[in-house]
Short mmCIF file of C-alpha atoms in Angstrom, two decimals:
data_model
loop_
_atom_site.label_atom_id
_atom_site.label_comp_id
_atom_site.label_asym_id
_atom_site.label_seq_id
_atom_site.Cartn_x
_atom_site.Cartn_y
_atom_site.Cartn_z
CA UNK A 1 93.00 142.55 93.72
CA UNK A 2 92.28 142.52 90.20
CA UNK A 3 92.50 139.28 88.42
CA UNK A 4 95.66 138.25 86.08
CA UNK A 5 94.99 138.61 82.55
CA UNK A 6 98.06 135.65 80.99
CA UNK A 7 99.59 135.56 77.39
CA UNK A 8 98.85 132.26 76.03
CA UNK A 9 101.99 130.29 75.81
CA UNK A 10 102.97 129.99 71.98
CA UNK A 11 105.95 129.58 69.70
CA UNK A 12 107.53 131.74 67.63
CA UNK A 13 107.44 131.25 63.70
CA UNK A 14 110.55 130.27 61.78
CA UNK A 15 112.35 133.20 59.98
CA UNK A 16 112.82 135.72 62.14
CA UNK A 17 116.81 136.15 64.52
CA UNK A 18 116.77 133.25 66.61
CA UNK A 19 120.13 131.62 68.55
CA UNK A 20 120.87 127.85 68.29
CA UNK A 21 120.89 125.22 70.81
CA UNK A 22 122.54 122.17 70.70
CA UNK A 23 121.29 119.41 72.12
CA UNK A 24 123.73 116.40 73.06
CA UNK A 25 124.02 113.00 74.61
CA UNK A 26 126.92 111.98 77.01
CA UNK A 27 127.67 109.63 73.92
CA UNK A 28 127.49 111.83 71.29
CA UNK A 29 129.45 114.61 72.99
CA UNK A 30 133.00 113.73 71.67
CA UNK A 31 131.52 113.47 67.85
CA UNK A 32 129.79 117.20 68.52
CA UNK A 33 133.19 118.17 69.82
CA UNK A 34 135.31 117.57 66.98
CA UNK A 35 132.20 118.90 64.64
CA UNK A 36 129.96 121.65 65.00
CA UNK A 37 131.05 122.49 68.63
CA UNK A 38 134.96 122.20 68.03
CA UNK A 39 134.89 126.11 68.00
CA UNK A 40 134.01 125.97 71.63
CA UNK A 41 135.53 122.55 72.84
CA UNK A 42 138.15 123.62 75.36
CA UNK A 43 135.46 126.19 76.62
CA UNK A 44 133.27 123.36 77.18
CA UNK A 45 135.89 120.85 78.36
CA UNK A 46 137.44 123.28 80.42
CA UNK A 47 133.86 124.14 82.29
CA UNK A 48 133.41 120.06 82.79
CA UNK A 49 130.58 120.01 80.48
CA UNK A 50 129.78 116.28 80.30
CA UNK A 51 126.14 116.62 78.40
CA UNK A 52 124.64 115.19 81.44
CA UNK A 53 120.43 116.00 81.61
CA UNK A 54 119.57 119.18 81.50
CA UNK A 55 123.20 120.91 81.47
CA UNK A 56 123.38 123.72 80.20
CA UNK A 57 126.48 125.63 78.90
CA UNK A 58 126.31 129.26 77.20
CA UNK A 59 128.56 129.86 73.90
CA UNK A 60 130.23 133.07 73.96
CA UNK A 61 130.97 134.95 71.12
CA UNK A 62 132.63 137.80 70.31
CA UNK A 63 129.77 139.96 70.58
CA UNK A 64 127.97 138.41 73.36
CA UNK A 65 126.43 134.66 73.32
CA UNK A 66 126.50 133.02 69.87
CA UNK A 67 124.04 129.89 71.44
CA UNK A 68 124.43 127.22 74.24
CA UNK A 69 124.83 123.47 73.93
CA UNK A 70 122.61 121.05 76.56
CA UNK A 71 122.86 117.62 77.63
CA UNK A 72 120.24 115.26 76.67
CA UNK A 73 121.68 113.02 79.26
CA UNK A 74 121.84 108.87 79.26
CA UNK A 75 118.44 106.75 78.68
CA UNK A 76 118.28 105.93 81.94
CA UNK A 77 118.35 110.03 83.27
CA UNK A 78 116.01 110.79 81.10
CA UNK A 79 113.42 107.89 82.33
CA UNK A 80 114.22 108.83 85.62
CA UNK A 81 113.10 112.42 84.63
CA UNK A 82 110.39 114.01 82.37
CA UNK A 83 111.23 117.32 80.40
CA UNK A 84 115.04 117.20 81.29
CA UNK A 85 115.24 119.87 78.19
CA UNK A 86 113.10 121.78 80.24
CA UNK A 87 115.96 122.23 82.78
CA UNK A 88 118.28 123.96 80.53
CA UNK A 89 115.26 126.33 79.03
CA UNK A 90 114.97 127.87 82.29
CA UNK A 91 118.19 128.69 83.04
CA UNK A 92 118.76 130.54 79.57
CA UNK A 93 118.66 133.98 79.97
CA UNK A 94 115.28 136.12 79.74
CA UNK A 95 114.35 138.29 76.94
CA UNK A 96 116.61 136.05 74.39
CA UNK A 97 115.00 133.45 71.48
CA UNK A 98 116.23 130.05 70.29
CA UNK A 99 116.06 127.60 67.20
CA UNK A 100 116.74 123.75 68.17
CA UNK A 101 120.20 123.34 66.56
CA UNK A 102 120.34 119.56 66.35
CA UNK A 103 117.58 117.09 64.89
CA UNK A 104 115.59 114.90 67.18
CA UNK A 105 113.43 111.90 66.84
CA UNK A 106 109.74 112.95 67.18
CA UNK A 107 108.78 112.10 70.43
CA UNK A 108 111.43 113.80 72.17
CA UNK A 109 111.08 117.01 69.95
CA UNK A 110 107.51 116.73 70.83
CA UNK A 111 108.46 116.11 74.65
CA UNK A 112 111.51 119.36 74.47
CA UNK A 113 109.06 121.92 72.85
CA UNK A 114 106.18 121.12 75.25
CA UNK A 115 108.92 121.11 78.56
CA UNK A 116 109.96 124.95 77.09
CA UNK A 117 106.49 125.93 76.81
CA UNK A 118 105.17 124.33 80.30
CA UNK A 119 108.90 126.07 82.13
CA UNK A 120 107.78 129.56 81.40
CA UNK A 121 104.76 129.18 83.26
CA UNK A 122 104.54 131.69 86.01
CA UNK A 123 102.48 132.85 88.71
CA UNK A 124 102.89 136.64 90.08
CA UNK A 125 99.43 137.73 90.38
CA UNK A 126 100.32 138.51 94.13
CA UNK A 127 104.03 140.34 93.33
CA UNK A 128 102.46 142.93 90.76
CA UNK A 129 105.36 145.25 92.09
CA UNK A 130 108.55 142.57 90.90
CA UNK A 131 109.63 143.67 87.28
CA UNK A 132 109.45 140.31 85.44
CA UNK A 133 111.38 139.64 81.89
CA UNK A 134 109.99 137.60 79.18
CA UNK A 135 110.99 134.22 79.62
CA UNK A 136 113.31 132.74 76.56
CA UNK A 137 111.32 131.77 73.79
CA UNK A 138 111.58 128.78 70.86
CA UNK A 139 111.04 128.74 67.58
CA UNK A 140 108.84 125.89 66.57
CA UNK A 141 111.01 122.94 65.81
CA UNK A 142 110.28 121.08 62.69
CA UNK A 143 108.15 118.14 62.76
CA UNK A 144 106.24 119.21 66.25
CA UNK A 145 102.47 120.14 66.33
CA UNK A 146 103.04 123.25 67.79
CA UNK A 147 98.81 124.41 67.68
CA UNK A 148 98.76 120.73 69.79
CA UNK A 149 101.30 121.53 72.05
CA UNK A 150 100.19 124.85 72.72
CA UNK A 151 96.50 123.86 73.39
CA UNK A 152 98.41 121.75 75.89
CA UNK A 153 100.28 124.12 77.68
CA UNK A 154 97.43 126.82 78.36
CA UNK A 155 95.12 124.36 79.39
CA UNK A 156 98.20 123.36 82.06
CA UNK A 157 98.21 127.17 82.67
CA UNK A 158 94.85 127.81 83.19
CA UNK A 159 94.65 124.89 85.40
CA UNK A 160 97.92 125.91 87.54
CA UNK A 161 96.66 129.34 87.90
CA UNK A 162 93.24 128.37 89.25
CA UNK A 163 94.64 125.81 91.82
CA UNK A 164 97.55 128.41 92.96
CA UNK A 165 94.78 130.70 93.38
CA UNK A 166 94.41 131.21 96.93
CA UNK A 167 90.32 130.08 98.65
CA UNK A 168 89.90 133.99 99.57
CA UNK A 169 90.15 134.58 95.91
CA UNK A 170 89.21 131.44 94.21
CA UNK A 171 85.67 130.38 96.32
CA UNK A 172 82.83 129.24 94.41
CA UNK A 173 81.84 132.49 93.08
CA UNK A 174 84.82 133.13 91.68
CA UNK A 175 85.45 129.71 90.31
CA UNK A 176 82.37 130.00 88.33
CA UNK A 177 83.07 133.41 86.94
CA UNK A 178 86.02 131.19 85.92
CA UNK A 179 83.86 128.87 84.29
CA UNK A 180 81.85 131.43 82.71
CA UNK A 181 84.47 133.12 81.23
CA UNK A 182 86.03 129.57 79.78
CA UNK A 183 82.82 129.29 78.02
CA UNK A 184 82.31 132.53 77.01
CA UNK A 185 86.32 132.09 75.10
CA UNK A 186 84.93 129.11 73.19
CA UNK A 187 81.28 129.80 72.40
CA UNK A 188 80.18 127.31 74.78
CA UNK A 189 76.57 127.06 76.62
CA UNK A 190 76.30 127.42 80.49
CA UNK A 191 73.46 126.69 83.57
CA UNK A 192 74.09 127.30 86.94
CA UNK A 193 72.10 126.02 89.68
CA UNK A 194 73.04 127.85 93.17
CA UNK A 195 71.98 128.13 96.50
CA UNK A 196 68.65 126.78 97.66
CA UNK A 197 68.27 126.01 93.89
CA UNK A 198 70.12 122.74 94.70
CA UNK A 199 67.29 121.40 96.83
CA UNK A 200 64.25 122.13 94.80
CA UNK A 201 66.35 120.65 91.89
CA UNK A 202 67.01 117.94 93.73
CA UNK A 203 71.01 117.88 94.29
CA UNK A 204 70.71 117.07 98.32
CA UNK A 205 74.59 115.92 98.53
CA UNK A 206 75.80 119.18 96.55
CA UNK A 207 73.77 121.51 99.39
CA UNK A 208 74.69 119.97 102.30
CA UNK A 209 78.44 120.09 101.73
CA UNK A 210 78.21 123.39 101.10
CA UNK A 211 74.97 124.80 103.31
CA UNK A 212 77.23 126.08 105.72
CA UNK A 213 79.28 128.29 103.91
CA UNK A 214 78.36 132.34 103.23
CA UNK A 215 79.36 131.63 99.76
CA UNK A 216 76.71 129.91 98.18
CA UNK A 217 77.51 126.29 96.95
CA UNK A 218 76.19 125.40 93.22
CA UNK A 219 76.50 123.21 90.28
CA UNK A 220 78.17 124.38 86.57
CA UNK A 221 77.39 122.68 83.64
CA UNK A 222 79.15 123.42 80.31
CA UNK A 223 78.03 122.36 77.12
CA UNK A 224 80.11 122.62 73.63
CA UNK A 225 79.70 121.24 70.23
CA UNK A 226 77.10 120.12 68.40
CA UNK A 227 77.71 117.24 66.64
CA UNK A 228 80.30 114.21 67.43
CA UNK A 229 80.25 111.77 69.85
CA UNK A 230 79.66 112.82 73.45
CA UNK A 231 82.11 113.26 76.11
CA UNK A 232 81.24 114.15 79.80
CA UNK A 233 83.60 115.54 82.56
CA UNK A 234 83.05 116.08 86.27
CA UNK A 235 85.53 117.83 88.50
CA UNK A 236 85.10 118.35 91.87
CA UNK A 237 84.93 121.99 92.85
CA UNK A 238 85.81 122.15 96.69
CA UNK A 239 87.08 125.80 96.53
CA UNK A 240 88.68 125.08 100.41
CA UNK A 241 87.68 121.91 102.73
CA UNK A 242 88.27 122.40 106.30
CA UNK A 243 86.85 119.11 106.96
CA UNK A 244 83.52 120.71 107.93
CA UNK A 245 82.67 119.45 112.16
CA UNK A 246 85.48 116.61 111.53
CA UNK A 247 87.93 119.15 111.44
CA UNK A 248 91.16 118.99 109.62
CA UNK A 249 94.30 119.32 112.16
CA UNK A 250 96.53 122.68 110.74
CA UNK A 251 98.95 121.03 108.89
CA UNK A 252 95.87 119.05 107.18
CA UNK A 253 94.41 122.75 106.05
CA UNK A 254 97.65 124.05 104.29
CA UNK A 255 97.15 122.15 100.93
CA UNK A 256 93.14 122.92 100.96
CA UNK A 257 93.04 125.63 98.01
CA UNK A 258 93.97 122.94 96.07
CA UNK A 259 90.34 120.84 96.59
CA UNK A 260 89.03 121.57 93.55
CA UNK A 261 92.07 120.44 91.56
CA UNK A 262 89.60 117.98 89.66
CA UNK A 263 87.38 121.05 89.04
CA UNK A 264 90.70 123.00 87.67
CA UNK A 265 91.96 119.84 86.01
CA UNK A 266 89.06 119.13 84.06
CA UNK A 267 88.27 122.93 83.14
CA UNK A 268 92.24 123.13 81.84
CA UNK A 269 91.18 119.84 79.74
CA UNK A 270 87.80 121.27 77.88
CA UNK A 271 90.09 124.69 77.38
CA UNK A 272 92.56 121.87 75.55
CA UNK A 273 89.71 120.46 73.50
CA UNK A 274 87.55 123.78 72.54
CA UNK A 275 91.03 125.15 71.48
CA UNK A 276 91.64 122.34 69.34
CA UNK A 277 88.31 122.36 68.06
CA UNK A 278 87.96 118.50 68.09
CA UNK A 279 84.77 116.97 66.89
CA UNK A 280 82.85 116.35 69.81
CA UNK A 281 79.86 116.99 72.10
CA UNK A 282 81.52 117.63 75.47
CA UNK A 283 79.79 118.29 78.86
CA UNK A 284 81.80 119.32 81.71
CA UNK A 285 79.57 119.21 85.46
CA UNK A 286 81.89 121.04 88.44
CA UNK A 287 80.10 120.98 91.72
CA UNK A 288 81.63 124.54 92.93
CA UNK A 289 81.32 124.22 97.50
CA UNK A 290 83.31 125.40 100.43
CA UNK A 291 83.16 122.64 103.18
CA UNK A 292 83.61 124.82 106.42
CA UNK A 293 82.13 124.82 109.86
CA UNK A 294 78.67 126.98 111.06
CA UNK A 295 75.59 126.01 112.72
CA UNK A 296 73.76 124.56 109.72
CA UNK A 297 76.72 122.26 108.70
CA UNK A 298 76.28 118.45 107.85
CA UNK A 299 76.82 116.58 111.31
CA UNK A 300 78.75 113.08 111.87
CA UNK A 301 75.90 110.23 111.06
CA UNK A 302 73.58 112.75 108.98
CA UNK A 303 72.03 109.92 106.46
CA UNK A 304 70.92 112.18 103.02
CA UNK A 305 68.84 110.99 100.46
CA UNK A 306 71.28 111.61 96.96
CA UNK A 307 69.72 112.78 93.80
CA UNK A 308 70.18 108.58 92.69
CA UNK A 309 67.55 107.98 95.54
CA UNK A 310 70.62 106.06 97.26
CA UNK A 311 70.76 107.07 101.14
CA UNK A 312 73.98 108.17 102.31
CA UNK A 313 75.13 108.15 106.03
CA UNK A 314 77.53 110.55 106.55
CA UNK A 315 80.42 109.14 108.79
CA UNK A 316 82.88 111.72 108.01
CA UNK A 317 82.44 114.75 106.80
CA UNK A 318 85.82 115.18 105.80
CA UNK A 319 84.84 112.98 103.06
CA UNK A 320 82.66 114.99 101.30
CA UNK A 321 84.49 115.24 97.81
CA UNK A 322 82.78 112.06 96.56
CA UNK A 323 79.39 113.61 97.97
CA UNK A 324 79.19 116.36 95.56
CA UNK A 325 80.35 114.10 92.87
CA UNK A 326 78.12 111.77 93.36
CA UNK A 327 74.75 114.14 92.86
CA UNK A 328 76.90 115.08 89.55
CA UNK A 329 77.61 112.16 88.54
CA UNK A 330 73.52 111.41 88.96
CA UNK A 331 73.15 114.00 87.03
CA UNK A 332 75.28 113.57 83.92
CA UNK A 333 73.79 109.91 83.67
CA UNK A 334 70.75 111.28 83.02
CA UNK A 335 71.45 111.62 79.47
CA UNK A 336 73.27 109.81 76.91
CA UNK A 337 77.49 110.28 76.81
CA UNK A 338 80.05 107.71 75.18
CA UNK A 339 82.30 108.27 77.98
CA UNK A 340 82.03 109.96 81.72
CA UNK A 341 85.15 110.56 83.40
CA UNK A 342 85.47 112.11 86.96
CA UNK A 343 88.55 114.00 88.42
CA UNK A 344 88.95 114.73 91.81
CA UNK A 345 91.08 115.39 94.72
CA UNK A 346 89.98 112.78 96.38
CA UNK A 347 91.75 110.47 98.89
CA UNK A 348 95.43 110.58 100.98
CA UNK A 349 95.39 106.99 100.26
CA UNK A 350 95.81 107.33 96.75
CA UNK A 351 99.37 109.72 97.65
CA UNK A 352 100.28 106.69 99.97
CA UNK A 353 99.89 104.09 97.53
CA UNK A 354 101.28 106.09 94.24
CA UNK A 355 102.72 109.29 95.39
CA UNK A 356 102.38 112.72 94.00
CA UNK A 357 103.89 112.03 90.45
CA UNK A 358 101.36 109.72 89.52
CA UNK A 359 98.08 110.14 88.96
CA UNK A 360 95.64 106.74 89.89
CA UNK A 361 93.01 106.20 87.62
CA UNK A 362 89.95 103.35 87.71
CA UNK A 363 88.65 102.30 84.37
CA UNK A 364 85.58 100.10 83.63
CA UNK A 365 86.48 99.18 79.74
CA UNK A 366 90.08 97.51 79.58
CA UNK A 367 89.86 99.22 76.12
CA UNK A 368 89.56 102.93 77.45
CA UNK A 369 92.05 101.91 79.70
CA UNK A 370 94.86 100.88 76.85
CA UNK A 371 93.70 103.83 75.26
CA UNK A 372 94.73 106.19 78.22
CA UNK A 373 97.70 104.49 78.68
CA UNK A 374 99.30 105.06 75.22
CA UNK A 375 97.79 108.94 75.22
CA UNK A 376 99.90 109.57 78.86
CA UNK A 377 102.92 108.01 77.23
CA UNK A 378 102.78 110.39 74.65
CA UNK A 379 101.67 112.78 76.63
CA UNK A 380 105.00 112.58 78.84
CA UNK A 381 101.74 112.73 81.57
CA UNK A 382 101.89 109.49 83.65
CA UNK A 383 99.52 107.80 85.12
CA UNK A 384 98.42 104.36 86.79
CA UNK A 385 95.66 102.03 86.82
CA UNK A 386 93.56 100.51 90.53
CA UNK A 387 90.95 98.30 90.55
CA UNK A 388 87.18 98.77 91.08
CA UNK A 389 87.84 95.84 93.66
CA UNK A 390 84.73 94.02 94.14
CA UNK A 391 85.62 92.32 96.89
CA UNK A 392 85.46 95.43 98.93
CA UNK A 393 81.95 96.72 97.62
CA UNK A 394 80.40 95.50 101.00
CA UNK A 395 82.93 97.78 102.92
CA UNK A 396 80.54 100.84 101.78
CA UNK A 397 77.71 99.41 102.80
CA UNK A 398 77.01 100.79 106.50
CA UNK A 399 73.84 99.15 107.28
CA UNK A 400 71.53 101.68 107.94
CA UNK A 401 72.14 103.84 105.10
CA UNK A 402 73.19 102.20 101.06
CA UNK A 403 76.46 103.77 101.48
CA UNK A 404 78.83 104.84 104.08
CA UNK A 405 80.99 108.11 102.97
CA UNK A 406 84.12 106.91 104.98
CA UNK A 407 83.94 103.50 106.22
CA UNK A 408 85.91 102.50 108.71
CA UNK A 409 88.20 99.70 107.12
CA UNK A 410 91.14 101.07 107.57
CA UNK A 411 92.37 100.06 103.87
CA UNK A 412 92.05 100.62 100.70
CA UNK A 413 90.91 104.04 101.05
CA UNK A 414 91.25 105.21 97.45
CA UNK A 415 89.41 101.92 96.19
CA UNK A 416 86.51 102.25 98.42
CA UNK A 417 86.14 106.10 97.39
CA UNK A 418 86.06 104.73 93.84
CA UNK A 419 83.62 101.47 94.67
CA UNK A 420 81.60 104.61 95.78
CA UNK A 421 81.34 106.98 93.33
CA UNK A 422 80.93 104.02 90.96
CA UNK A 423 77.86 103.63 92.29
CA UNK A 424 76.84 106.89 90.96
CA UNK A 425 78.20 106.37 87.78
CA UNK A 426 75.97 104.18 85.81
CA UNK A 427 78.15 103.66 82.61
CA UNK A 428 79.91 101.12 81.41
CA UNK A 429 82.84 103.66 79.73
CA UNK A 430 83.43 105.05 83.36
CA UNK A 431 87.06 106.21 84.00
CA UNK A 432 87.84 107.75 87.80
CA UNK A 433 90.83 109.58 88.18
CA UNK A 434 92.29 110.45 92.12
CA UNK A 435 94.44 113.09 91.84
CA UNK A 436 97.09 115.22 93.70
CA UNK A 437 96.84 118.32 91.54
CA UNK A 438 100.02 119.76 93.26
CA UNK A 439 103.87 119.50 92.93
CA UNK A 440 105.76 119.69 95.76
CA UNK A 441 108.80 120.82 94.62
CA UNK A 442 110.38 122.67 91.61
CA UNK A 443 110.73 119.74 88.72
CA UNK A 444 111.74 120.60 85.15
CA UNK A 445 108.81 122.62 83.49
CA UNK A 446 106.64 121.96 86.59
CA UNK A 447 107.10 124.73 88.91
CA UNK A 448 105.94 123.90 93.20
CA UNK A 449 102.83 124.70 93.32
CA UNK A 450 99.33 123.50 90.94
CA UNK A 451 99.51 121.01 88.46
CA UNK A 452 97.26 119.26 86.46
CA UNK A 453 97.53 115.16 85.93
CA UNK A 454 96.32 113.32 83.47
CA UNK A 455 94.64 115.80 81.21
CA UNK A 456 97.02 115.20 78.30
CA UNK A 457 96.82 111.47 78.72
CA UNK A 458 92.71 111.81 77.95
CA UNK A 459 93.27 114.29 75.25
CA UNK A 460 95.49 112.25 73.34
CA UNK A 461 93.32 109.17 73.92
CA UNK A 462 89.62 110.42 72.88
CA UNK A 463 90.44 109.25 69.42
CA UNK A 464 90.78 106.03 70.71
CA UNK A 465 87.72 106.39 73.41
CA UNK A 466 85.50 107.78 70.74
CA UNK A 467 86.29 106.36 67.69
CA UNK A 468 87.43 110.14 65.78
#
């Protein structure tokens, strides 16, 4: 099957036939009522409108629909809820465009337009057959930075549609013709180091998590800008993890396309900042492997030498995300960067402890840290900071090997994975982020299925990280 060529998402311009939408509060619904809706108030009192979050009531005219009014809902909905806008946009009907009829405060124009952009995200590449319509489209509402906002949303799209990607179609080949084709969009430089490549150039971990795979593991490295402060990004790329010899039960398998979520998550963010053309030098490392099961896989208590020199006894090699990160991350400290940030798919403990809405980050500077927190808030992208725990370095430490891939403590799981890849990761302006990359179920402007986390929170704060 050939591969989906997308529309980026993008507003319309002011000017040209466009149908309002009103956008109301429980509180403010008996003022809109007696004013600009009182045309249509015993429609909308008669249908039990009550402007509750993302209600959504169609205006008819005499001629068809002259617009639709939705509910903003209380304070409390909408903190309970991001994009509740988003809700109504998708059930307006396809093929139709709209101007925001009522004025709103910045943040939530900011947080509407990007909800109607992220809703109309779709993935058919498998139903080429189903007629689809054009979802409804918005004109750019005043005051929002709708270049911004649409960097945004194809970087979201891009990452969705690599993660939804089923592993028979999205395996390391294919994720780096994915990578090669990101670069070639921007202008950016690439190197790719495949195969036996990886041992003569001295990335151990990356090889044997993906030796025993047909499809060749390897190591992408992206380079774009040329002058700026420097920003480097590692995703893990495990295309489909089966758990190698510790072998994941079924149920454990059904999620496994979406390994390389940090790969897809970090590849959506440089599409965000090449788009934008912000003033850096960015390097983004994706260690691209399949971790399956032949003769020539990694065995329980293998002990590999990384690319650091640090030995690593392999104790589970169902744990082999922070393997391949960790000859990256060995790699990108090689050379000078201002900040290194790794996104990965990493642990169940980190769902456990924050759930799928959330995505857990570990920061070394408190600073980066504010930083990212203010860029997910207005980012509507949320996030949460763990600790590099100290306490529990000596968990990692096995013994007969520096480091143990998946001690045996029984807690902390998501702390210890980032204790270890911290040991990789010798800079002070380290941030970690553990990931789900997936939504469950259908939320406003986030469809089930892929999702990036916390790429909009970095974006927003590299002025902060790197002084722009």
């Amino acid at each position: 099957m050939s591969e989906q060529t997308r529309a980026e998402p993008r507003f319309l311009e002011p000017g040209g036939e466009s149908l309002p939408l009103y956008i109301v509060t429980p509180a403010g619904l008996p003022e809109f009522l007696a004013g600009k809706g009182a045309k249509f108030a015993p429609w909308l009192r008669a249908s039990g409108f009550e402007a509750a979050a993302g209600e959504l009531r169609l205006l008819p005219g005499g001629d068809g629909i002259q617009g639709a009014v939705a509910g903003l809902g209380t304070d409390r909905a909408r903190a309970r809820q991001r994009f509740v806008l988003a809700k109504a946009a998708s059930a307006l009907p396809e093929d139709t465009t709209w101007h925001f009829a009522t004025d709103l405060a910045a943040d939530l124009a900011s947080e509407a337009a990007l909800g109607w952009l992220l809703a109309s995200y779709r993935f058919d590449r498998y139903r080429p057959g189903k007629p689809t319509a054009r979802p409804a489209q918005l004109v750019v509402p005043d005051g929002v930075n709708a270049r911004r906002i649409e960097a945004m949303a194809a970087g979201e799209f891009l990452t969705r549609d690599l993660i939804n990607t089923p592993a028979r179609d999205m395996g390391p080949d294919e994720l780096e013709s994915a990578f090669l084709a990101l670069a070639a969009e921007h202008g950016a430089t690439t190197q790719v180091i495949r195969g036996d490549d990886l041992i003569t150039q001295n990335f151990p971990l990356i090889h044997a998590v993906g030796q025993a795979s047909p499809r060749a593991p390897r190591l992408l490295d992206l380079r774009w800008g040329s002058t700026g402060p420097r920003l480097t990004l590692v995703g893990k790329g495990v295309c489909f993890d089966t758990g190698g010899l510790d072998i994941k039960p079924p149920n454990g398998m059904l999620l496994m396309k979406k390994d390389m979520g940090g790969a897809a998550t970090t590849m959506g963010l440089a599409k965000m900042i090449m788009a934008l053309n912000l003033p850096i030098r960015l390097r983004l490392l994706v260690p691209a492997v399949e971790n399956v099961i032949a003769g020539n896989a990694q065995k329980p208590k293998d002990i590999v030498t990384s690319r650091k020199g640090l030995t690593v006894e392999i104790n589970d090699t169902d744990a082999e995300g922070r393997l391949v990160l960790a000859d990256a991350l060995a790699f990108a400290t090689e050379e000078e960067t201002d900040a290194l940030i790794t996104m990965a798919t990493l642990t169940g403990a980190a769902r456990i402890a924050v759930g799928p809405d959330l995505a857990p980050y570990w920061a070394q500077d408190d600073a980066m840290a504010a930083a990212l927190e203010r860029g997910a808030k207005s980012g509507f992208d949320p996030v949460w900071r763990l600790p590099f725990h100290e306490a529990y370095e000596p968990v990692i430490e096995p013994g007969i090997a520096d480091l143990d891939n998946a001690p045996g403590f029984g807690f902390a799981g998501a702390i210890t994975a980032a204790l270890f890849l911290r040991r990789f990761a010798d800079h002070p302006r380290y941030m970690h982020f553990d990931i789900y990359g997936h939504t469950p179920s259908d939320a406003p402007a986030r469809p089930k299925g892929g999702a990036g986390q916390g790429a909009r929170a970095i974006l927003n704060a590299l002025p902060e990280i790197l002084g722009l």
